[in-house]
């Protein structure tokens, strides 16, 4: 049977329709594949840009640590005593919370000194950590000064993030070279990398400077990294990625679907973006993020399922395809807008975190269940390492139960009342020691159960101490005014009594039986008069007529004046003053008074056979703006001063001598005279070892700078 024209036309129409449908399907498939390839390329470029931006932030943080280490080497190469260098590095240790310990070696590899962060846990102070510090510092001695040597992770320190950074420093004209090593908690440096690995479809691989993955890396990737030498054939793309990372290269690697499944990235291709993190003058780390394209594949499958029904009718297919294009375009715009908002939120989160970490006030966040979910840097240093996730009693283990109960009640009351509740400046032993704190409980919206309330802890201990010092100073000023008034009122009657006593003694004659008693009256009146003169000198400021004073003759004269007193006490007074000292800018009488007072106090503190040494040398400035002048010392090997009395020795009327042997005004007047001349006074003492008083006295200025101090 021959086909009719209608049949042929129908067949032709069907064939044309099938051809048209096939063309549309082929075209759609081609477009989908091309769109998917473009999305994959864009996805890879975005991942690469993201990991490189985070790596730059980490590199900046590592370079800051390297700069701190070089700066410490510069400090150590300058002239100065071990105590001065130790004090300067201790300040660096306290300022930078990531630094836990510092070790300084001389050029021969012997330890000069070591300091530990008092806020670090007991694991830092163990011997194994010190061994790593010493070995790394000694290895740095063989490197060029300024090069940064990085150790592998310190196994003895908790967390797996602690590493030792070390560098050698060149010798200076006044001192030998050496090496300095710092134990650094590197975890905060790599915080930007953790942010980019928070997405569920992304995994992070961070290889340390010695080729060891850090704790921030995904556990599955760490396991494959360790097995790579034996099983590289199963994951060749991952092996290629590791090879690029070890070589310090940057770029992207596409990981096939089967290999991605082995790596725990799901049943889809994955994109690995990698880049090095270089440290100036040191080695490099390498970081990579591996992200699955499963979402892109799901997107592709959805497109195909939506297009398939359109194969029945060309018109319906075209409408569906047009609708898909519109929807896909809107979705792309929505995705871009969502990503822009996500980047903005991440930036704001990072900025907020930095602000919270750098304010001096402690802030911790509590969940609706009373667990701590976040702690800023100021409070993290004072809480246990396990504070996050713990309850308030666990976070404050050294605080009494009653104090923790008050904090808990404050938080519960703030949540119930939906307003801020506070404890204002109360003495609370939150961290084992009594301190003044202002505490605020700030309730937040109920929508976020992870951060239900903020607990703000303001430490007012220093402010309270300053207020106490100011109040004490006001009291001392009042006592001085009162003493001056009493001394003035007593002085005149005493003068009359002494005159009468001398008149009676003259009438009685030296041989009279009562003459000795009258002489005692006169001597005691003279003693009271001397005390009154000291009170008057203390209560009024004496002008200092400043001129150039040669220190060596003055000290030798003081030695001569003290000769009789030293002989009586069987104490030896020595003067050690080098030639060529510049003249001191001082009132000679007041300077002599200061030296005699300090020397007499030193003689009083010595047992028979003791020694008092008067010495001086020029103190040149170590850097612009530093102190320059003459350092005068009065040192004895006497009984010393108890530690509880060290902060009070310059207070008026305070004395450690027996009753009737001192007024407690001598050292007060000494301190007043020193301050009057623009100098400063320091005191070091240890019971049973003696005392050293140091006067930092300005040298005579140039003629154009001469002035009178008041």
XYZ file of C-alpha atoms in Angstrom:
710
model
C 0.000 0.000 0.000
C 1.464 3.325 -1.127
C 1.538 6.120 1.378
C -0.845 8.963 0.630
C 0.417 12.551 0.356
C -1.223 13.284 3.668
C 0.621 10.411 5.209
C 3.855 11.578 3.639
C 3.207 15.060 4.834
C 2.442 13.741 8.313
C 5.594 11.685 8.310
C 7.550 14.634 7.003
C 6.024 16.808 9.656
C 6.867 14.244 12.293
C 10.388 13.937 10.954
C 10.766 17.685 10.805
C 9.381 17.914 14.287
C 11.766 15.227 15.488
C 14.664 16.951 13.709
C 13.596 20.243 15.214
C 13.263 18.678 18.635
C 16.601 16.917 18.239
C 18.240 20.200 17.138
C 16.734 22.024 20.065
C 17.778 19.258 22.465
C 21.317 19.187 21.046
C 21.492 22.967 21.194
C 20.155 23.030 24.733
C 22.588 20.304 25.831
C 25.446 22.230 24.232
C 24.372 25.445 25.935
C 23.976 23.676 29.275
C 27.424 22.153 29.026
C 28.964 25.473 28.010
C 27.123 27.247 30.829
C 28.312 24.602 33.282
C 31.917 24.975 32.093
C 31.680 28.751 32.519
C 30.204 28.324 35.982
C 32.957 25.899 36.902
C 35.615 28.331 35.640
C 34.008 31.208 37.540
C 33.674 28.977 40.601
C 37.402 28.133 40.388
C 38.368 31.806 39.929
C 36.261 32.851 42.912
C 37.786 30.141 45.099
C 41.276 31.150 44.036
C 40.645 34.827 44.762
C 39.089 33.961 48.114
C 41.974 31.783 49.307
C 44.584 34.297 48.065
C 42.883 37.156 49.935
C 42.802 35.125 53.149
C 46.431 34.044 52.622
C 47.512 37.684 52.302
C 45.942 38.449 55.683
C 47.751 35.468 57.232
C 51.042 36.511 55.605
C 50.620 40.021 57.029
C 50.086 38.568 60.512
C 53.165 36.320 60.173
C 55.230 39.267 58.901
C 54.116 41.282 61.939
C 55.409 38.500 64.186
C 58.671 38.401 62.210
C 59.008 42.183 62.545
C 58.452 41.874 66.305
C 61.194 39.241 66.443
C 63.628 41.427 64.475
C 62.725 44.364 66.686
C 63.521 42.246 69.749
C 66.895 41.404 68.178
C 67.565 45.130 67.625
C 66.737 45.832 71.267
C 69.090 43.090 72.435
C 71.919 44.348 70.219
C 71.770 47.755 71.860
C 73.772 48.523 75.010
C 71.996 47.633 78.216
C 71.940 45.285 81.128
C 70.166 41.921 81.213
C 67.561 43.450 83.520
C 66.785 46.231 81.026
C 66.573 43.834 78.104
C 64.431 41.459 80.128
C 62.068 44.299 81.065
C 61.730 45.422 77.440
C 60.987 41.901 76.170
C 58.568 41.279 79.052
C 56.600 44.325 77.874
C 56.473 42.810 74.357
C 55.316 39.475 75.843
C 52.503 41.143 77.783
C 51.311 43.297 74.874
C 51.077 40.512 72.260
C 48.815 37.769 73.566
C 50.027 35.187 71.006
C 53.573 35.207 72.474
C 53.934 32.705 75.330
C 57.686 32.583 76.039
C 60.919 34.298 74.975
C 64.447 32.842 75.153
C 67.650 34.813 74.506
C 71.020 33.132 73.786
C 74.415 34.744 73.452
C 76.640 34.244 70.413
C 78.089 31.060 71.963
C 74.664 29.461 72.350
C 74.494 29.913 76.132
C 71.255 31.139 77.651
C 71.246 34.792 78.722
C 67.730 34.745 80.105
C 64.226 33.402 79.470
C 60.802 34.788 80.306
C 57.418 33.077 80.349
C 53.968 34.593 79.938
C 52.302 34.529 83.360
C 48.967 33.969 81.588
C 50.165 30.818 79.803
C 49.119 27.395 81.021
C 51.412 24.995 82.891
C 52.224 23.117 79.682
C 54.243 26.093 78.412
C 56.523 26.056 81.445
C 57.475 22.392 81.037
C 61.012 21.434 80.166
C 60.143 20.057 76.700
C 59.019 23.483 75.478
C 62.228 25.052 76.774
C 64.247 22.400 74.893
C 62.547 23.276 71.590
C 63.132 26.999 72.242
C 66.837 26.380 72.922
C 67.361 24.099 69.905
C 65.618 26.481 67.502
C 67.521 29.507 68.854
C 70.857 27.673 68.490
C 69.982 26.689 64.937
C 69.183 30.361 64.200
C 72.753 31.293 65.248
C 73.990 29.573 62.075
C 71.701 31.690 59.882
C 72.118 35.241 58.626
C 70.880 37.862 61.166
C 67.306 38.831 60.392
C 66.341 35.496 58.776
C 63.372 33.931 60.530
C 63.671 30.254 61.479
C 60.417 28.423 62.201
C 60.209 25.189 64.158
C 57.765 22.326 63.560
C 54.693 22.301 65.837
C 55.757 22.043 69.475
C 54.365 18.710 70.627
C 54.689 19.590 74.325
C 52.412 22.642 73.961
C 48.633 22.081 73.820
C 46.519 22.563 70.707
C 49.095 21.765 68.029
C 49.384 25.440 67.000
C 52.447 26.461 69.008
C 55.634 27.032 67.021
C 58.970 28.634 67.804
C 60.132 31.606 65.696
C 63.821 32.421 66.069
C 66.355 34.781 64.521
C 69.955 35.763 65.065
C 70.876 39.378 65.759
C 74.131 40.977 64.796
C 76.600 42.199 67.423
C 76.855 45.932 68.095
C 79.828 48.053 69.099
C 78.920 47.671 72.767
C 77.694 44.110 72.939
C 77.962 40.651 71.371
C 75.383 39.144 69.069
C 73.141 36.213 69.811
C 69.744 34.754 69.035
C 66.219 35.278 70.301
C 63.412 32.707 70.103
C 59.693 33.213 70.766
C 57.049 30.558 71.454
C 54.065 31.717 69.370
C 50.464 30.530 69.411
C 49.894 30.754 65.636
C 46.204 29.823 65.702
C 44.913 33.471 65.651
C 47.143 34.178 62.620
C 45.252 31.593 60.551
C 41.748 32.705 61.584
C 40.973 34.162 58.082
C 41.545 30.689 56.594
C 39.082 29.122 59.007
C 36.409 31.603 57.861
C 36.620 30.472 54.231
C 36.339 26.810 55.262
C 33.079 27.241 57.211
C 30.947 26.303 54.191
C 29.793 22.646 54.386
C 30.910 21.860 50.813
C 34.460 23.212 51.339
C 37.439 21.577 53.038
C 40.715 23.192 54.107
C 44.274 21.821 53.823
C 46.925 23.939 55.564
C 50.505 22.604 55.368
C 52.987 24.070 57.839
C 56.479 25.366 57.172
C 57.934 21.879 57.792
C 55.444 20.000 55.630
C 53.126 18.968 58.472
C 49.359 19.642 58.170
C 48.023 21.954 60.889
C 45.002 21.202 63.120
C 42.897 23.561 60.962
C 43.043 21.044 58.097
C 40.185 18.644 57.403
C 40.787 15.286 59.084
C 40.057 13.300 55.900
C 42.539 15.363 53.908
C 45.134 14.985 56.682
C 44.666 11.193 56.545
C 45.163 11.095 52.745
C 48.143 13.449 53.045
C 49.837 10.986 55.414
C 49.018 8.030 53.104
C 50.068 9.865 49.943
C 53.482 8.199 49.569
C 51.900 4.729 49.562
C 48.565 5.436 47.783
C 49.256 8.367 45.438
C 47.922 6.321 42.496
C 44.400 6.323 43.935
C 44.268 10.126 44.203
C 46.578 11.472 41.446
C 44.937 14.915 41.311
C 45.295 15.309 45.065
C 48.941 14.219 44.764
C 49.429 16.879 42.057
C 47.843 19.474 44.356
C 50.212 18.556 47.210
C 53.187 18.697 44.840
C 52.241 22.237 43.758
C 51.737 23.293 47.388
C 55.127 21.951 48.465
C 56.749 23.809 45.566
C 55.240 27.100 46.778
C 53.075 27.579 43.638
C 49.584 29.030 43.281
C 46.663 28.069 41.016
C 43.758 25.621 40.787
C 43.416 21.856 40.244
C 40.267 20.048 39.097
C 39.632 16.814 40.982
C 37.506 14.173 39.168
C 34.315 12.822 40.684
C 35.679 9.430 41.776
C 38.728 10.931 43.422
C 36.577 13.608 45.093
C 34.486 10.844 46.670
C 37.655 9.244 48.086
C 38.540 12.625 49.606
C 35.110 12.995 51.239
C 33.917 15.754 48.854
C 30.785 14.034 47.564
C 29.786 12.494 44.218
C 30.827 15.372 41.953
C 33.923 17.026 40.567
C 35.791 19.309 42.978
C 37.903 22.440 42.552
C 41.081 22.895 44.628
C 42.478 26.446 44.865
C 45.963 26.672 46.398
C 48.468 29.405 47.223
C 51.612 29.808 49.369
C 51.783 31.952 52.514
C 55.237 33.481 52.500
C 56.987 34.975 55.494
C 59.663 37.626 54.841
C 63.079 36.243 55.741
C 61.654 32.771 56.472
C 59.986 29.667 55.036
C 56.482 29.383 53.614
C 53.214 27.688 54.485
C 50.798 26.398 51.828
C 46.990 26.480 51.944
C 44.332 24.972 49.694
C 40.546 24.904 49.750
C 38.771 21.968 48.094
C 35.131 22.634 47.167
C 32.716 20.274 45.439
C 30.740 21.271 42.326
C 27.828 19.078 43.394
C 25.578 22.108 43.604
C 26.443 22.996 39.977
C 25.671 19.418 38.881
C 22.355 19.462 40.720
C 21.654 22.718 38.979
C 22.381 21.057 35.615
C 20.119 18.085 36.355
C 17.287 20.405 37.270
C 17.645 22.217 33.961
C 17.524 18.973 32.015
C 14.433 17.774 33.901
C 12.681 21.032 33.177
C 13.615 20.920 29.476
C 12.686 17.243 28.917
C 8.890 17.741 28.851
C 9.371 20.372 26.144
C 10.609 17.696 23.735
C 6.974 16.783 23.008
C 6.082 20.114 21.468
C 8.583 22.604 20.057
C 6.564 25.624 21.096
C 6.067 24.357 24.618
C 9.788 23.511 24.776
C 10.776 27.003 23.615
C 8.463 28.610 26.168
C 9.892 26.423 28.882
C 13.412 27.173 27.689
C 12.701 30.922 27.649
C 11.237 30.679 31.126
C 14.346 28.798 32.231
C 16.610 31.487 30.810
C 14.699 34.171 32.695
C 14.680 32.138 35.896
C 18.365 31.256 35.525
C 19.269 34.903 34.950
C 17.311 35.987 37.988
C 18.848 33.189 39.999
C 22.333 34.225 38.903
C 21.584 37.814 39.927
C 20.147 36.569 43.211
C 23.167 34.351 43.801
C 25.546 37.235 43.115
C 23.568 39.498 45.418
C 23.514 36.801 48.103
C 27.244 36.328 47.772
C 27.806 40.097 47.988
C 25.706 40.210 51.153
C 27.557 37.179 52.509
C 30.922 38.860 51.853
C 29.658 42.036 53.504
C 28.426 40.078 56.512
C 31.750 38.230 56.734
C 33.609 41.556 56.606
C 31.374 43.044 59.301
C 31.779 39.907 61.427
C 35.555 40.072 61.094
C 35.602 43.802 61.922
C 33.344 43.260 64.938
C 35.534 40.389 66.141
C 38.679 42.526 65.842
C 37.026 45.387 67.732
C 35.882 43.072 70.528
C 39.294 41.404 70.725
C 41.139 44.713 71.039
C 39.001 46.555 73.589
C 40.306 46.327 77.178
C 36.887 45.422 78.583
C 36.089 41.715 78.872
C 33.022 40.447 76.956
C 31.576 36.927 76.878
C 28.444 35.640 75.176
C 26.038 33.187 76.825
C 23.531 30.953 75.065
C 19.955 30.451 76.155
C 21.097 27.371 78.095
C 23.718 29.331 80.044
C 26.743 28.025 78.122
C 29.550 30.367 77.003
C 29.634 30.609 73.202
C 32.261 33.328 72.665
C 34.925 35.212 74.641
C 36.942 38.245 73.525
C 40.737 38.532 73.892
C 40.710 40.673 77.056
C 38.761 38.017 78.990
C 40.137 34.948 77.176
C 43.559 35.543 78.733
C 42.113 35.325 82.248
C 39.740 32.364 81.763
C 40.630 28.659 81.387
C 41.309 27.435 77.810
C 38.086 25.391 77.969
C 35.895 28.411 78.776
C 34.026 28.320 75.444
C 31.269 25.754 75.840
C 31.467 25.785 79.623
C 29.028 27.169 82.185
C 29.750 30.194 84.394
C 30.926 28.085 87.393
C 33.316 26.174 85.102
C 34.611 29.381 83.477
C 35.372 31.032 86.841
C 36.907 28.124 88.820
C 38.791 30.423 91.222
C 35.750 32.516 92.172
C 33.771 31.616 95.320
C 30.418 29.940 94.773
C 28.570 32.973 96.169
C 30.182 35.253 93.562
C 29.301 32.883 90.689
C 25.726 32.650 92.007
C 25.503 36.467 91.884
C 26.641 36.444 88.251
C 24.121 33.728 87.394
C 21.310 35.652 89.115
C 22.349 38.834 87.280
C 22.159 37.075 83.903
C 18.815 35.421 84.666
C 17.380 38.715 85.953
C 18.457 40.589 82.819
C 16.888 37.932 80.559
C 13.647 37.955 82.543
C 13.358 41.757 82.737
C 14.619 42.262 79.147
C 16.828 45.151 80.258
C 20.432 45.713 81.245
C 21.295 44.886 84.867
C 24.631 45.840 86.451
C 26.897 45.416 89.458
C 28.677 48.737 89.981
C 32.275 48.684 91.220
C 31.974 45.875 93.743
C 34.968 43.967 95.185
C 34.715 40.482 93.669
C 37.413 37.744 93.654
C 36.523 36.630 90.119
C 39.990 35.338 89.213
C 41.274 34.232 92.608
C 42.335 37.697 93.773
C 40.205 40.507 95.143
C 39.482 43.173 92.543
C 37.052 45.961 91.747
C 34.740 45.126 88.831
C 31.738 46.686 87.109
C 29.634 43.946 85.494
C 26.746 44.396 83.034
C 24.345 41.712 81.819
C 22.987 42.797 78.392
C 20.075 40.704 77.051
C 19.799 40.295 73.251
C 17.042 39.215 70.898
C 15.493 35.809 71.566
C 15.883 34.846 67.884
C 19.516 33.738 68.339
C 19.721 31.079 71.032
C 23.522 30.925 70.672
C 23.964 34.527 71.869
C 21.137 35.234 74.316
C 22.963 37.594 76.680
C 26.308 39.401 76.852
C 28.268 39.614 80.123
C 30.515 42.700 80.125
C 33.291 42.718 82.779
C 35.104 46.029 83.416
C 38.184 45.764 85.651
C 38.279 48.875 87.853
C 41.144 47.681 90.065
C 43.680 50.131 88.600
C 41.202 53.022 88.803
C 40.446 52.126 92.401
C 44.173 51.982 93.199
C 44.691 55.444 91.666
C 41.786 56.826 93.681
C 43.319 55.357 96.844
C 46.694 56.930 96.014
C 45.059 60.321 95.384
C 43.170 60.123 98.673
C 46.380 59.153 100.463
C 48.227 62.079 98.866
C 45.501 64.469 100.010
C 45.758 63.083 103.523
C 49.551 63.523 103.493
C 49.172 67.126 102.323
C 46.750 67.781 105.171
C 49.154 66.146 107.624
C 51.983 68.352 106.318
C 49.970 71.538 106.794
C 48.913 70.420 110.265
C 52.522 69.515 111.154
C 53.737 72.928 109.982
C 51.152 74.673 112.165
C 51.970 72.585 115.223
C 55.721 73.061 114.687
C 55.304 76.831 114.470
C 53.220 76.975 117.663
C 55.638 74.733 119.613
C 58.846 76.379 118.410
C 58.410 79.704 120.270
C 57.648 78.216 123.738
C 60.566 75.815 123.322
C 62.889 78.730 122.616
C 61.728 80.436 125.815
C 62.181 77.225 127.860
C 65.698 76.693 126.454
C 66.686 80.271 127.241
C 65.477 79.896 130.817
C 67.307 76.597 131.169
C 70.558 78.145 129.950
C 70.054 81.050 132.374
C 69.540 78.618 135.288
C 72.605 76.576 134.215
C 74.703 79.744 134.155
C 73.548 80.699 137.643
C 74.111 77.219 139.089
C 77.546 76.698 137.569
C 78.992 73.531 136.059
C 79.832 72.031 139.485
C 76.333 72.277 140.918
C 74.601 68.878 141.550
C 71.594 69.925 139.404
C 73.697 71.182 136.500
C 73.670 67.799 134.728
C 69.870 67.624 134.892
C 69.503 71.113 133.437
C 71.967 70.167 130.653
C 69.743 67.151 129.817
C 66.777 69.537 129.512
C 68.717 71.713 127.061
C 69.802 68.675 124.976
C 66.263 67.290 124.760
C 64.936 70.741 123.802
C 67.566 70.842 121.012
C 66.401 67.417 119.860
C 62.782 68.586 119.726
C 63.923 71.728 117.887
C 65.676 69.622 115.262
C 62.480 67.619 114.746
C 60.525 70.874 114.420
C 62.994 72.143 111.814
C 62.532 68.919 109.843
C 58.756 69.343 110.027
C 59.055 72.913 108.744
C 61.437 71.848 105.962
C 58.991 69.117 104.967
C 55.960 71.412 104.918
C 57.397 74.177 102.745
C 59.097 73.985 99.392
C 62.672 75.315 99.493
C 63.932 76.951 96.274
C 66.870 75.162 94.678
C 69.542 77.566 93.424
C 70.902 75.381 90.661
C 74.473 75.589 89.410
C 77.166 73.201 88.282
C 78.377 71.023 91.177
C 81.409 68.722 90.915
C 80.239 65.411 92.358
C 83.597 63.831 93.284
C 84.699 66.577 95.763
C 81.199 66.629 97.262
C 81.198 62.860 97.876
C 84.726 62.956 99.310
C 83.635 65.804 101.601
C 80.643 63.764 102.715
C 82.985 60.851 103.432
C 85.092 63.150 105.605
C 82.016 64.454 107.472
C 80.847 60.902 108.093
C 84.275 59.751 109.302
C 83.567 60.238 113.002
C 80.131 58.655 112.836
C 81.477 55.724 110.803
C 84.306 55.189 113.310
C 81.830 55.192 116.163
C 79.643 52.589 114.431
C 82.689 50.624 113.108
C 81.399 50.981 109.533
C 83.582 51.586 106.486
C 82.543 54.345 104.013
C 83.978 54.024 100.481
C 83.743 56.409 97.505
C 83.955 55.028 93.944
C 83.689 57.887 91.439
C 85.420 57.830 88.029
C 87.267 60.815 86.668
C 85.645 63.039 84.065
C 82.098 63.079 85.454
C 80.146 66.105 84.186
C 79.027 68.618 86.832
C 75.581 68.003 88.313
C 72.835 70.583 87.955
C 72.076 71.045 91.667
C 71.942 73.237 94.732
C 75.177 72.127 96.495
C 73.752 72.379 100.007
C 70.643 70.380 99.138
C 72.679 67.796 97.204
C 74.985 67.382 100.221
C 71.925 67.034 102.465
C 70.598 64.248 100.224
C 73.929 62.360 100.226
C 74.432 62.709 104.000
C 70.873 61.581 104.789
C 71.205 58.496 102.575
C 74.691 57.673 103.902
C 73.594 58.034 107.558
C 70.610 55.759 106.914
C 72.990 53.232 105.314
C 75.306 53.409 108.334
C 72.324 52.863 110.652
C 71.391 49.727 108.698
C 74.894 48.173 108.876
C 76.259 45.972 111.606
C 79.824 46.592 112.896
C 82.231 45.704 110.094
C 79.748 46.656 107.367
C 80.491 48.800 104.310
C 78.711 51.782 102.740
C 79.674 52.576 99.128
C 79.031 55.898 97.403
C 79.370 55.640 93.619
C 78.428 57.390 90.386
C 78.766 57.082 86.609
C 77.450 58.784 83.480
C 74.155 57.471 82.109
C 74.167 58.036 78.343
C 70.815 57.942 76.493
C 70.184 54.663 74.686
C 67.738 56.238 72.230
C 66.330 59.726 71.445
C 64.228 61.032 74.324
C 65.686 58.600 76.869
C 67.165 59.635 80.233
C 70.651 61.132 80.252
C 72.652 62.423 83.208
C 74.531 60.989 86.174
C 73.521 57.953 88.211
C 74.510 58.232 91.897
C 74.254 55.130 94.112
C 74.397 54.672 97.882
C 74.766 50.958 98.644
C 75.110 49.122 101.967
C 75.337 45.497 103.064
C 73.082 45.951 106.078
C 69.860 44.388 107.257
C 67.737 45.485 104.265
C 64.093 46.568 104.233
C 61.137 44.152 104.548
C 59.141 43.826 101.288
C 55.966 45.088 102.953
C 57.720 48.364 103.848
C 59.356 49.109 100.475
C 56.393 51.098 99.146
C 56.203 53.258 102.284
C 59.797 54.302 102.970
C 59.312 57.710 101.302
C 56.036 58.433 103.171
C 56.177 61.174 105.815
C 56.565 59.967 109.421
C 57.206 56.351 108.378
C 60.381 54.834 109.856
C 61.710 51.358 110.583
C 64.046 52.636 113.300
C 63.374 52.181 116.976
C 61.153 54.678 118.730
C 62.961 57.941 119.443
C 65.728 57.292 116.831
C 64.036 58.823 113.797
C 61.168 61.079 112.736
C 60.393 59.382 109.406
C 61.027 62.651 107.498
C 64.602 62.133 106.225
C 63.819 60.041 103.123
C 60.685 62.109 102.458
C 62.814 65.262 102.247
C 65.386 63.429 100.110
C 62.695 62.422 97.598
C 61.308 65.968 97.610
C 64.743 67.502 96.891
C 65.435 64.998 94.077
C 62.097 65.724 92.406
C 62.772 69.458 92.883
C 65.890 69.098 90.739
C 64.161 67.182 87.940
C 65.668 63.843 88.922
C 64.223 60.604 90.186
C 65.001 58.157 92.976
C 64.794 54.356 93.005
C 65.243 51.897 95.839
C 66.158 48.202 95.770
C 66.410 46.134 98.921
C 66.358 42.540 100.085
C 66.212 41.533 103.760
C 69.620 40.378 104.954
C 71.348 41.400 101.691
C 71.427 45.187 101.984
C 69.909 48.194 100.241
C 70.817 50.258 97.165
C 69.388 53.773 96.632
C 69.855 55.126 93.086
C 69.621 58.836 92.240
C 69.146 59.732 88.577
C 70.432 63.306 88.559
C 70.545 65.663 85.552
C 73.927 66.926 84.440
C 74.663 70.633 83.993
C 72.870 71.908 80.852
C 74.461 74.031 78.178
C 74.771 77.762 79.062
C 71.724 78.593 76.924
C 69.674 76.085 78.912
C 70.633 77.096 82.473
C 67.675 77.720 84.705
C 66.566 77.711 88.342
C 64.542 74.729 89.505
C 61.879 75.225 92.133
